[in-house]
Amino acid sequence: MADIKRVSPGEAKRLIEEEGYLYLDVRSEPEYAAGHPSGAHNVPLLHAGAGGMKPNPDFLDVVCSLYPKDAKIIVGCRSGQRSMRAAEAMVSAGYTAVIDQRAGFEGPRDAFGALTERGWGPAGLPVETATPGASYAELRQKAGR
């Protein structure tokens, strides 16, 4: 598998503003609705349910229906784990310009719960709770799913 570039939240913001990257938030719908990077689209890698997180069987179908394989996409999640899995899946599906935002929205924590890197929100970058046309329900409908 090709190495996937990983960037800080600040670098992700610069790539979005200066190079036209799209931020794809792969957190669950409730996580996204609670706050996400401004302008981010939401296609969850996992769905939150009563029994915990379960894989979204439509993840790649929706992504492939909405974004061309050469689209510039930064993938982010809560702390950088789901986004890396999503980025790997996208690269395996033929995406050529995928970057992982390594700290996610909140930032990764060590075994004691201490933040090891500030995520998008704690870094003070622009956050919103609604992005017209970018929720998973809207994107899934646009993709015909």
Tab-separated table of N, CA and C in Angstrom:
chain	number	residue	atom	x	y	z
A	1	MET	N	0.848	-1.182	0.000
A	1	MET	CA	0.000	0.000	0.000
A	1	MET	C	0.892	1.243	0.000
A	2	ALA	N	0.452	2.227	-0.735
A	2	ALA	CA	1.201	3.488	-0.806
A	2	ALA	C	1.191	4.196	0.545
A	3	ASP	N	2.271	4.897	0.820
A	3	ASP	CA	2.311	5.691	2.042
A	3	ASP	C	1.323	6.844	1.921
A	4	ILE	N	0.565	7.057	2.961
A	4	ILE	CA	-0.412	8.142	2.971
A	4	ILE	C	0.177	9.290	3.773
A	5	LYS	N	0.218	10.452	3.153
A	5	LYS	CA	0.747	11.639	3.835
A	5	LYS	C	-0.181	11.979	4.993
A	6	ARG	N	0.416	12.340	6.131
A	6	ARG	CA	-0.347	12.749	7.305
A	6	ARG	C	0.057	14.174	7.647
A	7	VAL	N	-0.928	15.024	7.903
A	7	VAL	CA	-0.643	16.430	8.193
A	7	VAL	C	-1.312	16.865	9.489
A	8	SER	N	-0.816	17.963	10.047
A	8	SER	CA	-1.397	18.563	11.247
A	8	SER	C	-2.692	19.276	10.883
A	9	PRO	N	-3.506	19.618	11.878
A	9	PRO	CA	-4.711	20.397	11.594
A	9	PRO	C	-4.396	21.717	10.880
A	10	GLY	N	-3.361	22.409	11.319
A	10	GLY	CA	-3.000	23.679	10.684
A	10	GLY	C	-2.612	23.514	9.232
A	11	GLU	N	-1.858	22.463	8.935
A	11	GLU	CA	-1.468	22.187	7.552
A	11	GLU	C	-2.695	21.810	6.724
A	12	ALA	N	-3.620	21.052	7.321
A	12	ALA	CA	-4.858	20.703	6.617
A	12	ALA	C	-5.630	21.968	6.254
A	13	LYS	N	-5.743	22.882	7.174
A	13	LYS	CA	-6.452	24.147	6.910
A	13	LYS	C	-5.786	24.902	5.765
A	14	ARG	N	-4.456	24.935	5.751
A	14	ARG	CA	-3.731	25.621	4.684
A	14	ARG	C	-4.008	24.951	3.330
A	15	LEU	N	-4.002	23.621	3.291
A	15	LEU	CA	-4.259	22.902	2.041
A	15	LEU	C	-5.676	23.161	1.529
A	16	ILE	N	-6.623	23.259	2.440
A	16	ILE	CA	-8.010	23.553	2.055
A	16	ILE	C	-8.094	24.953	1.454
A	17	GLU	N	-7.503	25.924	2.136
A	17	GLU	CA	-7.587	27.325	1.697
A	17	GLU	C	-6.759	27.621	0.457
A	18	GLU	N	-5.561	27.046	0.371
A	18	GLU	CA	-4.639	27.421	-0.698
A	18	GLU	C	-4.606	26.457	-1.874
A	19	GLU	N	-4.955	25.195	-1.644
A	19	GLU	CA	-4.826	24.218	-2.719
A	19	GLU	C	-6.142	23.532	-3.081
A	20	GLY	N	-7.247	23.969	-2.458
A	20	GLY	CA	-8.560	23.470	-2.842
A	20	GLY	C	-8.916	22.074	-2.359
A	21	TYR	N	-8.290	21.623	-1.291
A	21	TYR	CA	-8.648	20.311	-0.742
A	21	TYR	C	-10.020	20.367	-0.088
A	22	LEU	N	-10.716	19.235	-0.087
A	22	LEU	CA	-11.989	19.057	0.608
A	22	LEU	C	-11.699	18.293	1.895
A	23	TYR	N	-12.315	18.692	3.007
A	23	TYR	CA	-12.185	17.952	4.268
A	23	TYR	C	-13.332	16.951	4.331
A	24	LEU	N	-13.007	15.666	4.369
A	24	LEU	CA	-13.995	14.609	4.500
A	24	LEU	C	-13.936	14.075	5.929
A	25	ASP	N	-14.970	14.369	6.699
A	25	ASP	CA	-15.073	13.955	8.097
A	25	ASP	C	-15.702	12.569	8.120
A	26	VAL	N	-14.965	11.569	8.602
A	26	VAL	CA	-15.463	10.193	8.593
A	26	VAL	C	-15.986	9.752	9.965
A	27	ARG	N	-16.216	10.725	10.872
A	27	ARG	CA	-16.818	10.404	12.168
A	27	ARG	C	-18.296	10.069	11.976
A	28	SER	N	-18.922	9.562	13.031
A	28	SER	CA	-20.343	9.229	12.990
A	28	SER	C	-21.179	10.509	12.815
A	29	GLU	N	-22.417	10.325	12.402
A	29	GLU	CA	-23.300	11.482	12.198
A	29	GLU	C	-23.471	12.334	13.457
A	30	PRO	N	-23.681	11.727	14.656
A	30	PRO	CA	-23.798	12.571	15.857
A	30	PRO	C	-22.514	13.349	16.164
A	31	GLU	N	-21.354	12.740	15.964
A	31	GLU	CA	-20.086	13.440	16.203
A	31	GLU	C	-19.969	14.639	15.259
A	32	TYR	N	-20.267	14.420	14.002
A	32	TYR	CA	-20.202	15.488	12.998
A	32	TYR	C	-21.165	16.617	13.349
A	33	ALA	N	-22.399	16.263	13.720
A	33	ALA	CA	-23.420	17.272	14.032
A	33	ALA	C	-23.050	18.106	15.252
A	34	ALA	N	-22.257	17.539	16.166
A	34	ALA	CA	-21.860	18.267	17.374
A	34	ALA	C	-20.812	19.341	17.085
A	35	GLY	N	-20.159	19.261	15.946
A	35	GLY	CA	-19.151	20.240	15.558
A	35	GLY	C	-18.129	19.595	14.644
A	36	HIS	N	-17.802	20.295	13.554
A	36	HIS	CA	-16.857	19.768	12.573
A	36	HIS	C	-16.108	20.925	11.908
A	37	PRO	N	-14.999	20.619	11.239
A	37	PRO	CA	-14.295	21.685	10.527
A	37	PRO	C	-15.232	22.388	9.543
A	38	SER	N	-15.168	23.692	9.477
A	38	SER	CA	-16.033	24.455	8.579
A	38	SER	C	-15.906	23.935	7.153
A	39	GLY	N	-17.062	23.662	6.548
A	39	GLY	CA	-17.097	23.202	5.160
A	39	GLY	C	-16.907	21.708	4.976
A	40	ALA	N	-16.678	20.964	6.052
A	40	ALA	CA	-16.414	19.524	5.938
A	40	ALA	C	-17.652	18.762	5.482
A	41	HIS	N	-17.425	17.729	4.672
A	41	HIS	CA	-18.466	16.783	4.275
A	41	HIS	C	-18.388	15.595	5.223
A	42	ASN	N	-19.526	14.927	5.458
A	42	ASN	CA	-19.567	13.804	6.388
A	42	ASN	C	-19.981	12.515	5.690
A	43	VAL	N	-19.053	11.557	5.619
A	43	VAL	CA	-19.360	10.198	5.189
A	43	VAL	C	-18.730	9.295	6.251
A	44	PRO	N	-19.542	8.800	7.200
A	44	PRO	CA	-19.004	8.012	8.307
A	44	PRO	C	-18.382	6.693	7.863
A	45	LEU	N	-17.225	6.380	8.421
A	45	LEU	CA	-16.618	5.067	8.218
A	45	LEU	C	-17.355	4.049	9.084
A	46	LEU	N	-17.784	4.493	10.271
A	46	LEU	CA	-18.526	3.656	11.213
A	46	LEU	C	-19.786	4.388	11.644
A	47	HIS	N	-20.836	3.628	11.940
A	47	HIS	CA	-22.073	4.206	12.472
A	47	HIS	C	-22.148	3.940	13.967
A	48	ALA	N	-22.600	4.930	14.722
A	48	ALA	CA	-22.831	4.764	16.158
A	48	ALA	C	-24.182	4.082	16.339
A	49	GLY	N	-24.211	3.049	17.179
A	49	GLY	CA	-25.463	2.349	17.436
A	49	GLY	C	-25.529	1.884	18.870
A	50	ALA	N	-26.617	1.223	19.221
A	50	ALA	CA	-26.817	0.752	20.585
A	50	ALA	C	-25.697	-0.190	21.020
A	51	GLY	N	-25.189	-0.995	20.110
A	51	GLY	CA	-24.143	-1.943	20.452
A	51	GLY	C	-22.739	-1.417	20.209
A	52	GLY	N	-22.610	-0.117	20.046
A	52	GLY	CA	-21.296	0.471	19.765
A	52	GLY	C	-21.159	0.832	18.296
A	53	MET	N	-19.929	0.995	17.855
A	53	MET	CA	-19.669	1.403	16.477
A	53	MET	C	-19.694	0.190	15.550
A	54	LYS	N	-20.368	0.370	14.407
A	54	LYS	CA	-20.460	-0.692	13.407
A	54	LYS	C	-20.043	-0.126	12.052
A	55	PRO	N	-19.370	-0.946	11.220
A	55	PRO	CA	-18.931	-0.454	9.909
A	55	PRO	C	-20.092	0.066	9.060
A	56	ASN	N	-19.823	1.107	8.317
A	56	ASN	CA	-20.785	1.639	7.354
A	56	ASN	C	-20.552	0.887	6.043
A	57	PRO	N	-21.458	-0.019	5.666
A	57	PRO	CA	-21.236	-0.810	4.457
A	57	PRO	C	-21.250	0.024	3.178
A	58	ASP	N	-21.797	1.235	3.238
A	58	ASP	CA	-21.893	2.097	2.055
A	58	ASP	C	-20.765	3.121	1.952
A	59	PHE	N	-19.793	3.080	2.876
A	59	PHE	CA	-18.756	4.116	2.895
A	59	PHE	C	-18.113	4.326	1.524
A	60	LEU	N	-17.501	3.302	0.974
A	60	LEU	CA	-16.793	3.481	-0.303
A	60	LEU	C	-17.742	3.757	-1.455
A	61	ASP	N	-18.921	3.140	-1.457
A	61	ASP	CA	-19.885	3.408	-2.533
A	61	ASP	C	-20.260	4.881	-2.577
A	62	VAL	N	-20.539	5.452	-1.405
A	62	VAL	CA	-20.928	6.866	-1.351
A	62	VAL	C	-19.751	7.754	-1.762
A	63	VAL	N	-18.570	7.474	-1.215
A	63	VAL	CA	-17.387	8.270	-1.563
A	63	VAL	C	-17.132	8.209	-3.067
A	64	CYS	N	-17.147	7.003	-3.635
A	64	CYS	CA	-16.857	6.849	-5.064
A	64	CYS	C	-17.929	7.483	-5.950
A	65	SER	N	-19.151	7.536	-5.468
A	65	SER	CA	-20.238	8.168	-6.231
A	65	SER	C	-20.124	9.685	-6.242
A	66	LEU	N	-19.545	10.255	-5.182
A	66	LEU	CA	-19.536	11.712	-5.037
A	66	LEU	C	-18.248	12.401	-5.472
A	67	TYR	N	-17.123	11.735	-5.322
A	67	TYR	CA	-15.836	12.403	-5.533
A	67	TYR	C	-15.002	11.661	-6.572
A	68	PRO	N	-14.475	12.381	-7.569
A	68	PRO	CA	-13.628	11.729	-8.568
A	68	PRO	C	-12.354	11.176	-7.927
A	69	LYS	N	-11.746	10.193	-8.569
A	69	LYS	CA	-10.561	9.514	-8.009
A	69	LYS	C	-9.368	10.457	-7.843
A	70	ASP	N	-9.360	11.565	-8.587
A	70	ASP	CA	-8.246	12.511	-8.461
A	70	ASP	C	-8.594	13.719	-7.585
A	71	ALA	N	-9.745	13.639	-6.890
A	71	ALA	CA	-10.146	14.740	-6.000
A	71	ALA	C	-9.126	14.898	-4.882
A	72	LYS	N	-8.842	16.142	-4.516
A	72	LYS	CA	-7.936	16.439	-3.401
A	72	LYS	C	-8.755	16.360	-2.119
A	73	ILE	N	-8.498	15.333	-1.322
A	73	ILE	CA	-9.312	15.080	-0.128
A	73	ILE	C	-8.426	14.899	1.099
A	74	ILE	N	-8.774	15.634	2.157
A	74	ILE	CA	-8.158	15.435	3.469
A	74	ILE	C	-9.183	14.690	4.309
A	75	VAL	N	-8.777	13.574	4.880
A	75	VAL	CA	-9.678	12.748	5.666
A	75	VAL	C	-9.392	12.984	7.153
A	76	GLY	N	-10.457	13.215	7.926
A	76	GLY	CA	-10.305	13.445	9.359
A	76	GLY	C	-11.369	12.714	10.147
A	77	CYS	N	-11.059	12.436	11.417
A	77	CYS	CA	-12.016	11.786	12.322
A	77	CYS	C	-11.901	12.443	13.697
A	78	ARG	N	-11.991	11.678	14.768
A	78	ARG	CA	-11.897	12.239	16.118
A	78	ARG	C	-10.446	12.396	16.547
A	79	SER	N	-9.658	11.316	16.361
A	79	SER	CA	-8.283	11.368	16.859
A	79	SER	C	-7.238	10.846	15.877
A	80	GLY	N	-7.644	10.487	14.669
A	80	GLY	CA	-6.682	10.075	13.653
A	80	GLY	C	-6.631	8.600	13.323
A	81	GLN	N	-7.440	7.779	13.984
A	81	GLN	CA	-7.400	6.340	13.699
A	81	GLN	C	-8.373	5.951	12.588
A	82	ARG	N	-9.643	6.329	12.724
A	82	ARG	CA	-10.625	6.008	11.675
A	82	ARG	C	-10.232	6.663	10.359
A	83	SER	N	-9.719	7.885	10.429
A	83	SER	CA	-9.381	8.590	9.188
A	83	SER	C	-8.277	7.871	8.430
A	84	MET	N	-7.322	7.305	9.136
A	84	MET	CA	-6.254	6.571	8.464
A	84	MET	C	-6.814	5.319	7.796
A	85	ARG	N	-7.725	4.621	8.473
A	85	ARG	CA	-8.362	3.440	7.866
A	85	ARG	C	-9.172	3.845	6.644
A	86	ALA	N	-9.891	4.958	6.740
A	86	ALA	CA	-10.679	5.434	5.603
A	86	ALA	C	-9.764	5.830	4.442
A	87	ALA	N	-8.678	6.536	4.747
A	87	ALA	CA	-7.734	6.956	3.703
A	87	ALA	C	-7.142	5.734	3.002
A	88	GLU	N	-6.778	4.706	3.777
A	88	GLU	CA	-6.239	3.482	3.180
A	88	GLU	C	-7.262	2.823	2.257
A	89	ALA	N	-8.524	2.781	2.680
A	89	ALA	CA	-9.578	2.197	1.849
A	89	ALA	C	-9.750	2.998	0.563
A	90	MET	N	-9.691	4.313	0.675
A	90	MET	CA	-9.853	5.164	-0.507
A	90	MET	C	-8.687	4.994	-1.476
A	91	VAL	N	-7.470	4.930	-0.973
A	91	VAL	CA	-6.296	4.719	-1.834
A	91	VAL	C	-6.408	3.348	-2.511
A	92	SER	N	-6.851	2.342	-1.779
A	92	SER	CA	-7.030	1.004	-2.363
A	92	SER	C	-8.081	1.024	-3.470
A	93	ALA	N	-9.049	1.943	-3.349
A	93	ALA	CA	-10.106	2.065	-4.355
A	93	ALA	C	-9.676	2.929	-5.544
A	94	GLY	N	-8.435	3.442	-5.513
A	94	GLY	CA	-7.925	4.194	-6.657
A	94	GLY	C	-7.785	5.683	-6.465
A	95	TYR	N	-8.067	6.196	-5.266
A	95	TYR	CA	-7.904	7.636	-5.028
A	95	TYR	C	-6.417	7.981	-4.995
A	96	THR	N	-6.075	9.099	-5.609
A	96	THR	CA	-4.657	9.443	-5.792
A	96	THR	C	-4.193	10.669	-5.012
A	97	ALA	N	-5.105	11.429	-4.430
A	97	ALA	CA	-4.708	12.661	-3.728
A	97	ALA	C	-5.359	12.723	-2.346
A	98	VAL	N	-5.201	11.653	-1.569
A	98	VAL	CA	-5.801	11.555	-0.241
A	98	VAL	C	-4.725	11.823	0.817
A	99	ILE	N	-5.060	12.679	1.761
A	99	ILE	CA	-4.171	13.017	2.876
A	99	ILE	C	-4.933	12.777	4.173
A	100	ASP	N	-4.251	12.243	5.173
A	100	ASP	CA	-4.858	12.018	6.490
A	100	ASP	C	-4.523	13.186	7.418
A	101	GLN	N	-5.538	13.738	8.066
A	101	GLN	CA	-5.320	14.777	9.085
A	101	GLN	C	-5.126	14.025	10.394
A	102	ARG	N	-3.872	13.868	10.791
A	102	ARG	CA	-3.478	12.901	11.814
A	102	ARG	C	-4.042	13.134	13.209
A	103	ALA	N	-4.378	14.347	13.576
A	103	ALA	CA	-4.846	14.610	14.938
A	103	ALA	C	-6.360	14.598	15.059
A	104	GLY	N	-7.062	14.476	13.955
A	104	GLY	CA	-8.515	14.444	13.990
A	104	GLY	C	-9.121	15.737	14.520
A	105	PHE	N	-10.366	15.633	14.960
A	105	PHE	CA	-11.082	16.818	15.436
A	105	PHE	C	-10.710	17.159	16.873
A	106	GLU	N	-10.576	16.145	17.724
A	106	GLU	CA	-10.289	16.391	19.142
A	106	GLU	C	-8.816	16.235	19.480
A	107	GLY	N	-8.138	15.314	18.810
A	107	GLY	CA	-6.733	15.037	19.078
A	107	GLY	C	-6.563	13.713	19.788
A	108	PRO	N	-5.457	13.016	19.514
A	108	PRO	CA	-5.199	11.739	20.160
A	108	PRO	C	-4.797	11.912	21.623
A	109	ARG	N	-5.051	10.882	22.404
A	109	ARG	CA	-4.716	10.902	23.836
A	109	ARG	C	-3.813	9.721	24.164
A	110	ASP	N	-2.984	9.901	25.198
A	110	ASP	CA	-2.126	8.803	25.641
A	110	ASP	C	-2.907	7.886	26.581
A	111	ALA	N	-2.237	6.874	27.127
A	111	ALA	CA	-2.879	5.894	27.991
A	111	ALA	C	-3.481	6.510	29.251
A	112	PHE	N	-3.021	7.707	29.622
A	112	PHE	CA	-3.524	8.380	30.819
A	112	PHE	C	-4.601	9.416	30.497
A	113	GLY	N	-4.979	9.509	29.220
A	113	GLY	CA	-6.020	10.442	28.807
A	113	GLY	C	-5.530	11.843	28.475
A	114	ALA	N	-4.213	12.041	28.512
A	114	ALA	CA	-3.668	13.370	28.194
A	114	ALA	C	-3.580	13.550	26.677
A	115	LEU	N	-3.960	14.725	26.225
A	115	LEU	CA	-3.898	15.057	24.807
A	115	LEU	C	-2.441	15.041	24.343
A	116	THR	N	-2.155	14.304	23.253
A	116	THR	CA	-0.783	14.243	22.753
A	116	THR	C	-0.558	15.197	21.576
A	117	GLU	N	-1.643	15.612	20.930
A	117	GLU	CA	-1.584	16.622	19.868
A	117	GLU	C	-2.959	17.264	19.779
A	118	ARG	N	-2.987	18.577	19.629
A	118	ARG	CA	-4.281	19.256	19.524
A	118	ARG	C	-4.926	18.952	18.176
A	119	GLY	N	-6.191	18.535	18.225
A	119	GLY	CA	-6.960	18.310	17.013
A	119	GLY	C	-7.478	19.636	16.473
A	120	TRP	N	-8.300	19.549	15.439
A	120	TRP	CA	-8.830	20.728	14.755
A	120	TRP	C	-9.510	21.681	15.736
A	121	GLY	N	-10.445	21.187	16.552
A	121	GLY	CA	-11.172	22.036	17.498
A	121	GLY	C	-10.271	22.669	18.535
A	122	PRO	N	-9.501	21.858	19.304
A	122	PRO	CA	-8.606	22.428	20.312
A	122	PRO	C	-7.526	23.353	19.740
A	123	ALA	N	-7.220	23.192	18.453
A	123	ALA	CA	-6.224	24.075	17.817
A	123	ALA	C	-6.827	25.440	17.487
A	124	GLY	N	-8.139	25.591	17.719
A	124	GLY	CA	-8.789	26.882	17.491
A	124	GLY	C	-9.114	27.169	16.033
A	125	LEU	N	-9.189	26.124	15.206
A	125	LEU	CA	-9.506	26.312	13.791
A	125	LEU	C	-11.019	26.415	13.611
A	126	PRO	N	-11.492	26.956	12.475
A	126	PRO	CA	-12.933	27.205	12.288
A	126	PRO	C	-13.793	25.945	12.369
A	127	VAL	N	-14.842	26.043	13.190
A	127	VAL	CA	-15.751	24.920	13.445
A	127	VAL	C	-17.183	25.392	13.210
A	128	GLU	N	-18.025	24.488	12.714
A	128	GLU	CA	-19.461	24.765	12.585
A	128	GLU	C	-20.240	23.506	12.909
A	129	THR	N	-21.534	23.658	13.140
A	129	THR	CA	-22.367	22.506	13.460
A	129	THR	C	-23.284	22.124	12.310
A	130	ALA	N	-23.368	22.952	11.287
A	130	ALA	CA	-24.173	22.626	10.107
A	130	ALA	C	-23.486	23.181	8.867
A	131	THR	N	-23.365	22.321	7.864
A	131	THR	CA	-22.817	22.716	6.571
A	131	THR	C	-23.851	22.310	5.540
A	132	PRO	N	-24.582	23.259	4.956
A	132	PRO	CA	-25.641	22.911	4.006
A	132	PRO	C	-25.147	21.983	2.888
A	133	GLY	N	-25.868	20.872	2.709
A	133	GLY	CA	-25.545	19.924	1.653
A	133	GLY	C	-24.439	18.942	1.978
A	134	ALA	N	-23.869	19.009	3.176
A	134	ALA	CA	-22.696	18.194	3.487
A	134	ALA	C	-22.924	17.131	4.557
A	135	SER	N	-24.163	17.034	5.089
A	135	SER	CA	-24.430	15.986	6.079
A	135	SER	C	-24.474	14.638	5.368
A	136	TYR	N	-24.300	13.558	6.117
A	136	TYR	CA	-24.319	12.237	5.502
A	136	TYR	C	-25.666	11.963	4.841
A	137	ALA	N	-26.770	12.344	5.472
A	137	ALA	CA	-28.086	12.108	4.871
A	137	ALA	C	-28.182	12.793	3.511
A	138	GLU	N	-27.709	14.032	3.428
A	138	GLU	CA	-27.764	14.771	2.159
A	138	GLU	C	-26.814	14.168	1.120
A	139	LEU	N	-25.615	13.804	1.552
A	139	LEU	CA	-24.639	13.237	0.615
A	139	LEU	C	-25.077	11.864	0.140
A	140	ARG	N	-25.636	11.053	1.027
A	140	ARG	CA	-26.123	9.731	0.652
A	140	ARG	C	-27.230	9.860	-0.381
A	141	GLN	N	-28.112	10.829	-0.189
A	141	GLN	CA	-29.198	11.049	-1.148
A	141	GLN	C	-28.624	11.498	-2.497
A	142	LYS	N	-27.664	12.403	-2.475
A	142	LYS	CA	-27.017	12.873	-3.705
A	142	LYS	C	-26.347	11.711	-4.451
A	143	ALA	N	-25.805	10.766	-3.675
A	143	ALA	CA	-25.127	9.592	-4.267
A	143	ALA	C	-26.123	8.517	-4.718
A	144	GLY	N	-27.415	8.742	-4.432
A	144	GLY	CA	-28.429	7.783	-4.834
A	144	GLY	C	-28.470	6.532	-3.976
A	145	ARG	N	-28.104	6.661	-2.700
A	145	ARG	CA	-28.082	5.508	-1.798
A	145	ARG	C	-29.211	5.590	-0.789
